[in-house]
mmCIF file of C-alpha atoms in Angstrom:
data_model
loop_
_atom_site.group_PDB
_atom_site.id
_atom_site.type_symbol
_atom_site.label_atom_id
_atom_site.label_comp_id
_atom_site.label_asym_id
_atom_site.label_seq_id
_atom_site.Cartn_x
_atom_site.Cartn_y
_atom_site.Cartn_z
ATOM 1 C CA UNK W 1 -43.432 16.551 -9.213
ATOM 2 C CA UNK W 2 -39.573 15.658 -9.403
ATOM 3 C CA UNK W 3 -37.955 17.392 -6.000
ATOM 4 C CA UNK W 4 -34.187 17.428 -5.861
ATOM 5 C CA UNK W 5 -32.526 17.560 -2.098
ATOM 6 C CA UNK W 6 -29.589 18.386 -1.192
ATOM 7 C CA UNK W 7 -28.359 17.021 1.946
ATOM 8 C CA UNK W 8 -29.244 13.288 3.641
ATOM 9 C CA UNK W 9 -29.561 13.851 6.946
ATOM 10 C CA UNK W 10 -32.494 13.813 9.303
ATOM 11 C CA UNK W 11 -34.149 16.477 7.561
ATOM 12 C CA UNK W 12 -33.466 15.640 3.983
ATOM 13 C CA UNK W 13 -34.135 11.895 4.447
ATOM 14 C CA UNK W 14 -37.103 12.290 6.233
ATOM 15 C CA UNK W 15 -38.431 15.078 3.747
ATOM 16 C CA UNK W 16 -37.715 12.520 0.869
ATOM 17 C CA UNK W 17 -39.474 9.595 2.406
ATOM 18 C CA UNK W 18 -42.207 12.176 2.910
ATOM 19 C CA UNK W 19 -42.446 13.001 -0.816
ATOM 20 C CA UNK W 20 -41.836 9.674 -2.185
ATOM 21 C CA UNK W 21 -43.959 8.296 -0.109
ATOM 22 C CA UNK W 22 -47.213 10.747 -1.663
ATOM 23 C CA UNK W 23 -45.998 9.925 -5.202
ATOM 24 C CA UNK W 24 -43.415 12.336 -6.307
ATOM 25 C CA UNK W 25 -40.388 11.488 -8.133
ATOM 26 C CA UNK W 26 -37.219 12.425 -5.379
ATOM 27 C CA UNK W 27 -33.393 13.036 -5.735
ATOM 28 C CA UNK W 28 -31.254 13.141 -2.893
ATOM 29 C CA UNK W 29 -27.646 14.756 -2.977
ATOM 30 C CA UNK W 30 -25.251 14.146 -0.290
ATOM 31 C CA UNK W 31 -21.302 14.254 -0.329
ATOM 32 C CA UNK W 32 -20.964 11.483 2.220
ATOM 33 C CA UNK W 33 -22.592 8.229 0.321
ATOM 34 C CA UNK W 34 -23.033 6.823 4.104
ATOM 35 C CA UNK W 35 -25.791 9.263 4.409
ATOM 36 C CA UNK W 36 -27.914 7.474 2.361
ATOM 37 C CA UNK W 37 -28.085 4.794 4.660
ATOM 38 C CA UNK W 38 -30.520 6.960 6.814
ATOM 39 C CA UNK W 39 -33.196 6.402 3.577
ATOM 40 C CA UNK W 40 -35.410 3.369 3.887
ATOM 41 C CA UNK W 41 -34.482 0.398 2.149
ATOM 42 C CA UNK W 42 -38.100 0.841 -0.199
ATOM 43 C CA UNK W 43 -37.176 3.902 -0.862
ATOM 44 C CA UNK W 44 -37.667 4.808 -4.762
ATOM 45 C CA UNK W 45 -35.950 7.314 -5.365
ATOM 46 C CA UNK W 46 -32.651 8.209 -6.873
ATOM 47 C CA UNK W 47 -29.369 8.834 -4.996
ATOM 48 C CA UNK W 48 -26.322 10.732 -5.894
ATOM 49 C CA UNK W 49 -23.108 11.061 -4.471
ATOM 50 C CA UNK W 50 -21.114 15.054 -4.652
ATOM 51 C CA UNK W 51 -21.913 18.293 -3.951
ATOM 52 C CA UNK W 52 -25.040 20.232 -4.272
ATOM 53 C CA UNK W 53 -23.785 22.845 -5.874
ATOM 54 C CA UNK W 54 -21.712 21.056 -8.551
ATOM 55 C CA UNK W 55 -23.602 21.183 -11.922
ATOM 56 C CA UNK W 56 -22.612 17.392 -12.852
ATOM 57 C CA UNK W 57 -23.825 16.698 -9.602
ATOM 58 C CA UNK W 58 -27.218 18.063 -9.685
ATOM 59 C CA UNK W 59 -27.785 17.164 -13.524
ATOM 60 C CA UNK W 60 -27.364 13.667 -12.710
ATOM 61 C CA UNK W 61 -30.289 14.537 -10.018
ATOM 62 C CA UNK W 62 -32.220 15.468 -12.646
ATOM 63 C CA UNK W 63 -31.938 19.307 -11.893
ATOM 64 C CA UNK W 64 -33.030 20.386 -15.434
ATOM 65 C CA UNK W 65 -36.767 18.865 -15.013
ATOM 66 C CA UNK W 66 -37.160 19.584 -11.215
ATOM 67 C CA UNK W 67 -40.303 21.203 -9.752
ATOM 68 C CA UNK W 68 -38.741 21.747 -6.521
ATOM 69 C CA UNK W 69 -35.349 22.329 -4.829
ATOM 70 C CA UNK W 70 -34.474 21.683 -1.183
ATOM 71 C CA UNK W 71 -30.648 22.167 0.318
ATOM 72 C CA UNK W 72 -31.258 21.307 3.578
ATOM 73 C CA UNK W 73 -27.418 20.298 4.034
ATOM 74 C CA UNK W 74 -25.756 21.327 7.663
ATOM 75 C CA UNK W 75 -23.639 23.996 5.722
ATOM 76 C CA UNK W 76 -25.356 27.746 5.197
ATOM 77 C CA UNK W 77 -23.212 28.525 2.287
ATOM 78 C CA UNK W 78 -23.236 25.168 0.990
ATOM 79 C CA UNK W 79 -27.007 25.770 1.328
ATOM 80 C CA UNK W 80 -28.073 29.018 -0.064
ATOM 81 C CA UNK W 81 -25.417 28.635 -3.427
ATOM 82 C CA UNK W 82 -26.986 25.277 -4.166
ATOM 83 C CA UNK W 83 -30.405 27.240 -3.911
ATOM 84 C CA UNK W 84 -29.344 29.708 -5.958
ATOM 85 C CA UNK W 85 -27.920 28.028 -8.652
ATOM 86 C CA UNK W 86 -31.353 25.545 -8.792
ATOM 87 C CA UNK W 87 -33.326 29.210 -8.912
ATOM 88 C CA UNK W 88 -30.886 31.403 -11.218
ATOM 89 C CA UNK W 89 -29.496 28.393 -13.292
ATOM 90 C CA UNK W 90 -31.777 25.930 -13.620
ATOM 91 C CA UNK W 91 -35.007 27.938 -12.972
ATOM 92 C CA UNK W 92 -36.681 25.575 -10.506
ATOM 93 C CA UNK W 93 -39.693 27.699 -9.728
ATOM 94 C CA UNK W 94 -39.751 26.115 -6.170
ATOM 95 C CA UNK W 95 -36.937 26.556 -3.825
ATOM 96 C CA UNK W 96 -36.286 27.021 0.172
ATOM 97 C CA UNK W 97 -32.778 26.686 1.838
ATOM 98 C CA UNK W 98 -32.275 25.886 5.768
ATOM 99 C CA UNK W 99 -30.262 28.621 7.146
ATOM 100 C CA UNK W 100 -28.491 28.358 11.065
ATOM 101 C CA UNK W 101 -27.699 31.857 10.960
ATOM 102 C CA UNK W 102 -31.083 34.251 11.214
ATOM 103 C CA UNK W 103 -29.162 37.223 9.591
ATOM 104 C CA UNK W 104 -28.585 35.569 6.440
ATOM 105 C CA UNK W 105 -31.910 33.976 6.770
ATOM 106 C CA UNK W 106 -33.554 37.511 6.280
ATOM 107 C CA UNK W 107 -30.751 38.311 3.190
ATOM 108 C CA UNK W 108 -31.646 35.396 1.290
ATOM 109 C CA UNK W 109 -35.597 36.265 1.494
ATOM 110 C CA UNK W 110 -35.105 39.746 -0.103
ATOM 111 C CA UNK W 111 -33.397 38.463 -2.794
ATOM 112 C CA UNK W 112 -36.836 36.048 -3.151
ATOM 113 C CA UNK W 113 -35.196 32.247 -1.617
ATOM 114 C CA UNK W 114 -37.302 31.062 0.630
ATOM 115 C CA UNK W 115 -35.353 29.999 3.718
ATOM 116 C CA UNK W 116 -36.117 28.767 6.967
ATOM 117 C CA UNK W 117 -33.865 30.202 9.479
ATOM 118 C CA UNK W 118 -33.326 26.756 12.003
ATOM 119 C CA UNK W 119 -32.089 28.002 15.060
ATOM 120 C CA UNK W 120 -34.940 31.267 15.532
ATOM 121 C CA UNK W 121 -37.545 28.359 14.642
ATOM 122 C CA UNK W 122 -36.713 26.010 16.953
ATOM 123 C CA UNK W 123 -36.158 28.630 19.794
ATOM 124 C CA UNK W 124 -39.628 30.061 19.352
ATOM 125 C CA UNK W 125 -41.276 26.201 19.625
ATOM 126 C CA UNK W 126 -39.159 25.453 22.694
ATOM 127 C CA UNK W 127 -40.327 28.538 24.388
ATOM 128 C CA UNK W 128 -43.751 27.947 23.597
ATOM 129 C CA UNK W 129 -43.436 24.808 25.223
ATOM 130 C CA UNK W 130 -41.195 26.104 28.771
ATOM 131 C CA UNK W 131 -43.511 29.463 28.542
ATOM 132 C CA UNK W 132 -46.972 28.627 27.683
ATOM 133 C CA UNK W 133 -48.146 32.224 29.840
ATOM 134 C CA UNK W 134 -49.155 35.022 27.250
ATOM 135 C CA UNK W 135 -49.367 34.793 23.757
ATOM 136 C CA UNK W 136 -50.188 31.164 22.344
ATOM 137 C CA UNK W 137 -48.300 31.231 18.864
ATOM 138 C CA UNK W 138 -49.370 28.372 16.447
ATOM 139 C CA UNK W 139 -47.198 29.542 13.577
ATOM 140 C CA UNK W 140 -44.541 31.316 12.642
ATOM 141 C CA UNK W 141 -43.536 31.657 9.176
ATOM 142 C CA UNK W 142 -39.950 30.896 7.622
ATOM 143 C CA UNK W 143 -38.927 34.314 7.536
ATOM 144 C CA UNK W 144 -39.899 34.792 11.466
ATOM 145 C CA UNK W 145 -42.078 37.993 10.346
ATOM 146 C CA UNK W 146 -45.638 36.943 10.368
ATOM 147 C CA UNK W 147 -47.328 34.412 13.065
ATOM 148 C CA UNK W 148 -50.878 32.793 14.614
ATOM 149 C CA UNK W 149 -51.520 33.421 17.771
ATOM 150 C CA UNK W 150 -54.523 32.162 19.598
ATOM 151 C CA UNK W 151 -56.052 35.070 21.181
ATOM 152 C CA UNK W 152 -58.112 35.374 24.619
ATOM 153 C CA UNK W 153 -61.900 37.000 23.840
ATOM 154 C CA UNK W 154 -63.205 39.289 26.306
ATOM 155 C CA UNK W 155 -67.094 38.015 26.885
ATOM 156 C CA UNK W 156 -68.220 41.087 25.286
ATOM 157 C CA UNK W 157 -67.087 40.029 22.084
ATOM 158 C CA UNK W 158 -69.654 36.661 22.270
ATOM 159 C CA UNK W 159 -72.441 37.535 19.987
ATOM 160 C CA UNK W 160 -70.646 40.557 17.728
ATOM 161 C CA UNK W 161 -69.547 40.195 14.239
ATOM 162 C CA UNK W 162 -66.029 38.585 13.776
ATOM 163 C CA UNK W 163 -65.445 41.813 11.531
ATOM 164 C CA UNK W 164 -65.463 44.092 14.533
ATOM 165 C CA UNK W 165 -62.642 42.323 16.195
ATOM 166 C CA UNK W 166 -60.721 42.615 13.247
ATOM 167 C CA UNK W 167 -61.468 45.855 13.084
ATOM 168 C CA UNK W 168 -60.582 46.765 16.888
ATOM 169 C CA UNK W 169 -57.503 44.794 16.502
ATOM 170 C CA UNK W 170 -56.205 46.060 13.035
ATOM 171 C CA UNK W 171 -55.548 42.862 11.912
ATOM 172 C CA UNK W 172 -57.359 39.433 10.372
ATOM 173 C CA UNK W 173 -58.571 36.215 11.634
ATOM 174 C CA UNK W 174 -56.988 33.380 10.475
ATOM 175 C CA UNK W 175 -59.156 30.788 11.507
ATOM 176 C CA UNK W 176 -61.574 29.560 14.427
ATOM 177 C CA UNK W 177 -61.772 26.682 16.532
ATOM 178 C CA UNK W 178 -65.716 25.897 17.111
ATOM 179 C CA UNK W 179 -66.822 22.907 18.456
ATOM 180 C CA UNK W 180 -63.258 21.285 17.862
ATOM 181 C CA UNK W 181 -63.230 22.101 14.438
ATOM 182 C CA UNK W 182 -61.310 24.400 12.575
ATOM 183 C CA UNK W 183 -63.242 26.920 10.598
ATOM 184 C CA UNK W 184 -62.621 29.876 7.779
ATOM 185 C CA UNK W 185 -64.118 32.789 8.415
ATOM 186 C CA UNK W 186 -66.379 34.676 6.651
ATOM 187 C CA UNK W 187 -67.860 38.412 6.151
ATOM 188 C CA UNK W 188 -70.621 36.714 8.152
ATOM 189 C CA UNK W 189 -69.451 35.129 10.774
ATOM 190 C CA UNK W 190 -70.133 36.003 14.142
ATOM 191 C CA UNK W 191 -68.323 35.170 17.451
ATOM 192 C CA UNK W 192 -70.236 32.633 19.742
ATOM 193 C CA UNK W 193 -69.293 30.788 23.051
ATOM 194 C CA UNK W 194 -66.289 28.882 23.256
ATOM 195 C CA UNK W 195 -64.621 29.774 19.828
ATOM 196 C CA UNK W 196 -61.389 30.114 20.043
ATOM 197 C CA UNK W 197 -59.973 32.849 17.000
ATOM 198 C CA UNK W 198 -56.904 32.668 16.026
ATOM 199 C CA UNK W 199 -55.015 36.293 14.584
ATOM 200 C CA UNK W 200 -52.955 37.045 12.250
ATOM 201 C CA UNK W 201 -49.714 39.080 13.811
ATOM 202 C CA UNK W 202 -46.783 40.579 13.448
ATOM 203 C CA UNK W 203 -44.092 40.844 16.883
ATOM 204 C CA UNK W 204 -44.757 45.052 17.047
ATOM 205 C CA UNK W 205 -48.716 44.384 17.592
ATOM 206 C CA UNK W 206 -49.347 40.837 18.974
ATOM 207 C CA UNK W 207 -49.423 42.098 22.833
ATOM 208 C CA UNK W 208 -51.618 44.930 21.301
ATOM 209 C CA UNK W 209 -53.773 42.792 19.411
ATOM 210 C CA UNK W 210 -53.994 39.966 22.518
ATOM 211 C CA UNK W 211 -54.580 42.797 24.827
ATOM 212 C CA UNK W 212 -57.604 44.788 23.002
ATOM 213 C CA UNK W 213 -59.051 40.983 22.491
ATOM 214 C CA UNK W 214 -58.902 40.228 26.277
ATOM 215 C CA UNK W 215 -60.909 43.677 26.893
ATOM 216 C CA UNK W 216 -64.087 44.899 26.601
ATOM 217 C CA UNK W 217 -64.979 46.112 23.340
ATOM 218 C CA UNK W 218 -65.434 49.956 22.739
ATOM 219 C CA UNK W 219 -68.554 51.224 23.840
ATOM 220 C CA UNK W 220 -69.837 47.900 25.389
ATOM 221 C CA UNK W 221 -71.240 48.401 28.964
#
Protein backbone atom coordinates (compact mmCIF):
# COMPACT_ATOMS: atom_id res chain seq x y z
CA UNK A 1 0.00 0.00 0.00
CA UNK A 2 1.16 3.76 -0.46
CA UNK A 3 -0.42 5.73 2.83
CA UNK A 4 -0.19 9.49 2.71
CA UNK A 5 -0.17 11.41 6.35
CA UNK A 6 -0.77 14.45 7.06
CA UNK A 7 0.71 15.80 10.10
CA UNK A 8 4.39 14.77 11.83
CA UNK A 9 3.84 14.72 15.15
CA UNK A 10 3.70 11.96 17.70
CA UNK A 11 0.91 10.38 16.09
CA UNK A 12 1.75 10.75 12.47
CA UNK A 13 5.45 9.86 12.96
CA UNK A 14 4.87 7.05 14.95
CA UNK A 15 1.96 5.76 12.58
CA UNK A 16 4.53 6.09 9.64
CA UNK A 17 7.35 4.24 11.27
CA UNK A 18 4.59 1.74 11.98
CA UNK A 19 3.70 1.30 8.29
CA UNK A 20 7.05 1.58 6.86
CA UNK A 21 8.30 -0.48 9.07
CA UNK A 22 5.61 -3.66 7.75
CA UNK A 23 6.47 -2.75 4.14
CA UNK A 24 4.24 -0.08 2.87
CA UNK A 25 5.27 2.75 0.84
CA UNK A 26 4.59 6.15 3.37
CA UNK A 27 4.25 9.98 2.76
CA UNK A 28 4.32 12.31 5.44
CA UNK A 29 2.96 16.01 5.12
CA UNK A 30 3.77 18.53 7.63
CA UNK A 31 3.94 22.47 7.32
CA UNK A 32 6.75 22.78 9.83
CA UNK A 33 9.86 20.80 8.02
CA UNK A 34 11.28 20.52 11.82
CA UNK A 35 8.65 17.97 12.33
CA UNK A 36 10.27 15.59 10.42
CA UNK A 37 12.95 15.39 12.71
CA UNK A 38 10.65 13.27 15.04
CA UNK A 39 10.98 10.34 11.99
CA UNK A 40 13.86 7.95 12.43
CA UNK A 41 16.86 8.54 10.62
CA UNK A 42 16.14 4.81 8.52
CA UNK A 43 13.15 5.90 7.82
CA UNK A 44 12.17 5.21 3.97
CA UNK A 45 9.78 7.06 3.26
CA UNK A 46 9.10 10.30 1.54
CA UNK A 47 8.73 13.74 3.19
CA UNK A 48 7.04 16.84 2.10
CA UNK A 49 6.95 20.16 3.30
CA UNK A 50 3.10 22.42 3.00
CA UNK A 51 -0.18 21.90 3.78
CA UNK A 52 -2.33 18.90 3.69
CA UNK A 53 -4.87 20.22 2.02
CA UNK A 54 -2.97 21.98 -0.81
CA UNK A 55 -3.27 19.88 -4.04
CA UNK A 56 0.58 20.53 -5.06
CA UNK A 57 1.22 19.50 -1.74
CA UNK A 58 -0.38 16.21 -1.58
CA UNK A 59 0.43 15.32 -5.37
CA UNK A 60 3.96 15.55 -4.61
CA UNK A 61 2.92 12.88 -1.72
CA UNK A 62 1.83 10.85 -4.20
CA UNK A 63 -1.98 11.45 -3.45
CA UNK A 64 -3.17 10.20 -6.90
CA UNK A 65 -1.91 6.40 -6.23
CA UNK A 66 -2.61 6.32 -2.41
CA UNK A 67 -4.43 3.41 -0.72
CA UNK A 68 -4.83 5.22 2.39
CA UNK A 69 -5.15 8.75 3.85
CA UNK A 70 -4.40 9.82 7.43
CA UNK A 71 -4.60 13.77 8.66
CA UNK A 72 -3.75 13.32 11.95
CA UNK A 73 -2.47 17.10 12.14
CA UNK A 74 -3.34 19.08 15.65
CA UNK A 75 -5.88 21.24 13.58
CA UNK A 76 -9.74 19.76 13.20
CA UNK A 77 -10.40 21.75 10.16
CA UNK A 78 -7.07 21.40 8.84
CA UNK A 79 -7.93 17.71 9.44
CA UNK A 80 -11.26 16.79 8.15
CA UNK A 81 -10.73 19.17 4.61
CA UNK A 82 -7.50 17.33 3.96
CA UNK A 83 -9.69 14.08 4.46
CA UNK A 84 -12.10 15.17 2.36
CA UNK A 85 -10.36 16.28 -0.44
CA UNK A 86 -8.12 12.68 -0.35
CA UNK A 87 -11.92 10.97 -0.31
CA UNK A 88 -13.96 13.40 -2.77
CA UNK A 89 -10.88 14.42 -4.95
CA UNK A 90 -8.59 11.96 -5.14
CA UNK A 91 -10.81 8.93 -4.26
CA UNK A 92 -8.54 7.27 -1.70
CA UNK A 93 -10.86 4.47 -0.70
CA UNK A 94 -9.25 4.54 2.84
CA UNK A 95 -9.47 7.54 4.99
CA UNK A 96 -9.84 8.49 8.94
CA UNK A 97 -9.24 12.07 10.35
CA UNK A 98 -8.36 12.78 14.24
CA UNK A 99 -10.94 15.07 15.49
CA UNK A 100 -10.51 17.08 19.28
CA UNK A 101 -13.94 18.11 19.14
CA UNK A 102 -16.56 14.93 19.64
CA UNK A 103 -19.41 16.94 17.91
CA UNK A 104 -17.76 17.18 14.71
CA UNK A 105 -16.40 13.79 15.26
CA UNK A 106 -20.04 12.36 14.91
CA UNK A 107 -20.68 15.00 11.64
CA UNK A 108 -17.86 13.77 9.79
CA UNK A 109 -19.00 9.92 10.27
CA UNK A 110 -22.45 10.54 8.66
CA UNK A 111 -21.08 11.97 5.85
CA UNK A 112 -18.92 8.35 5.72
CA UNK A 113 -15.00 9.82 7.11
CA UNK A 114 -13.94 7.79 9.49
CA UNK A 115 -12.71 9.87 12.43
CA UNK A 116 -11.49 9.24 15.72
CA UNK A 117 -12.74 11.76 18.08
CA UNK A 118 -9.24 12.22 20.53
CA UNK A 119 -10.36 13.75 23.51
CA UNK A 120 -13.81 11.18 24.20
CA UNK A 121 -11.10 8.32 23.47
CA UNK A 122 -8.67 9.14 25.70
CA UNK A 123 -11.22 10.07 28.51
CA UNK A 124 -12.89 6.69 28.32
CA UNK A 125 -9.15 4.79 28.68
CA UNK A 126 -8.22 7.06 31.59
CA UNK A 127 -11.36 6.23 33.38
CA UNK A 128 -11.02 2.72 32.83
CA UNK A 129 -7.85 2.93 34.41
CA UNK A 130 -8.95 5.49 37.80
CA UNK A 131 -12.46 3.41 37.75
CA UNK A 132 -11.88 -0.16 37.13
CA UNK A 133 -15.53 -0.92 39.38
CA UNK A 134 -18.42 -1.91 36.89
CA UNK A 135 -18.24 -2.37 33.42
CA UNK A 136 -14.70 -3.54 32.04
CA UNK A 137 -14.67 -1.89 28.44
CA UNK A 138 -11.92 -3.33 26.08
CA UNK A 139 -12.97 -1.28 23.08
CA UNK A 140 -14.56 1.43 21.97
CA UNK A 141 -14.87 2.22 18.45
CA UNK A 142 -13.88 5.62 16.65
CA UNK A 143 -17.22 6.88 16.51
CA UNK A 144 -17.72 6.21 20.50
CA UNK A 145 -21.07 4.19 19.55
CA UNK A 146 -20.28 0.58 19.82
CA UNK A 147 -17.84 -1.10 22.61
CA UNK A 148 -16.46 -4.64 24.39
CA UNK A 149 -17.09 -5.02 27.58
CA UNK A 150 -16.02 -7.97 29.61
CA UNK A 151 -19.01 -9.18 31.31
CA UNK A 152 -19.42 -10.97 34.88
CA UNK A 153 -21.32 -14.68 34.37
CA UNK A 154 -23.66 -15.65 36.94
CA UNK A 155 -22.66 -19.57 37.78
CA UNK A 156 -25.82 -20.59 36.28
CA UNK A 157 -24.72 -19.75 33.00
CA UNK A 158 -21.54 -22.53 33.34
CA UNK A 159 -22.63 -25.40 31.26
CA UNK A 160 -25.55 -23.55 28.90
CA UNK A 161 -25.15 -22.72 25.34
CA UNK A 162 -23.30 -19.37 24.63
CA UNK A 163 -26.50 -18.71 22.37
CA UNK A 164 -28.75 -18.36 25.38
CA UNK A 165 -26.77 -15.57 26.83
CA UNK A 166 -26.96 -13.84 23.76
CA UNK A 167 -30.24 -14.36 23.67
CA UNK A 168 -31.04 -13.16 27.41
CA UNK A 169 -28.87 -10.26 26.80
CA UNK A 170 -30.08 -9.11 23.26
CA UNK A 171 -26.86 -8.76 22.08
CA UNK A 172 -23.58 -10.91 20.64
CA UNK A 173 -20.44 -12.26 21.96
CA UNK A 174 -17.51 -10.96 20.68
CA UNK A 175 -15.07 -13.23 21.84
CA UNK A 176 -13.98 -15.53 24.91
CA UNK A 177 -11.10 -15.78 27.01
CA UNK A 178 -10.58 -19.72 27.85
CA UNK A 179 -7.66 -20.94 29.25
CA UNK A 180 -5.80 -17.55 28.40
CA UNK A 181 -6.65 -17.70 24.99
CA UNK A 182 -8.83 -15.75 23.02
CA UNK A 183 -11.51 -17.63 21.19
CA UNK A 184 -14.44 -17.00 18.36
CA UNK A 185 -17.45 -18.24 19.11
CA UNK A 186 -19.51 -20.48 17.52
CA UNK A 187 -23.34 -21.72 17.15
CA UNK A 188 -21.82 -24.45 19.32
CA UNK A 189 -20.13 -23.22 21.85
CA UNK A 190 -21.01 -23.61 25.26
CA UNK A 191 -20.01 -21.64 28.43
CA UNK A 192 -17.59 -23.57 30.83
CA UNK A 193 -15.65 -22.53 34.06
CA UNK A 194 -13.53 -19.66 34.04
CA UNK A 195 -14.35 -18.17 30.51
CA UNK A 196 -14.46 -14.92 30.51
CA UNK A 197 -17.12 -13.52 27.39
CA UNK A 198 -16.73 -10.55 26.21
CA UNK A 199 -20.24 -8.51 24.66
CA UNK A 200 -20.87 -6.57 22.20
CA UNK A 201 -22.65 -3.09 23.54
CA UNK A 202 -23.95 -0.10 22.99
CA UNK A 203 -23.99 2.83 26.23
CA UNK A 204 -28.23 2.48 26.47
CA UNK A 205 -27.83 -1.47 27.28
CA UNK A 206 -24.32 -2.25 28.68
CA UNK A 207 -25.54 -1.98 32.54
CA UNK A 208 -28.54 -4.06 31.18
CA UNK A 209 -26.58 -6.49 29.43
CA UNK A 210 -23.74 -6.70 32.53
CA UNK A 211 -26.58 -6.92 34.89
CA UNK A 212 -28.80 -9.92 33.29
CA UNK A 213 -25.11 -11.66 32.86
CA UNK A 214 -24.30 -11.31 36.62
CA UNK A 215 -27.88 -13.02 37.39
CA UNK A 216 -29.32 -16.11 37.33
CA UNK A 217 -30.63 -17.14 34.15
CA UNK A 218 -34.50 -17.36 33.60
CA UNK A 219 -35.97 -20.30 34.92
CA UNK A 220 -32.73 -21.71 36.54
CA UNK A 221 -33.29 -22.83 40.20
Amino acid sequence: MHVVIMGCGRVGSTLAQTLSGHGHSVSVIDKDPNAFRRLPSDFAGDTVAGTGFDREVLQAAGIERADAFAAVSSGDNSNIISARLARETYGVSRVAARIYDQRRAEVYERLGIPTVATVRWTADRMLRHLVPEGNVEIFRDPTSTVSIIEVPLHREWIGRPLRSLESATGTRAAYLMRFGIGTLPTSSTVLQEGDQVFMLVTDDIANAVTMTASSLPEGAR
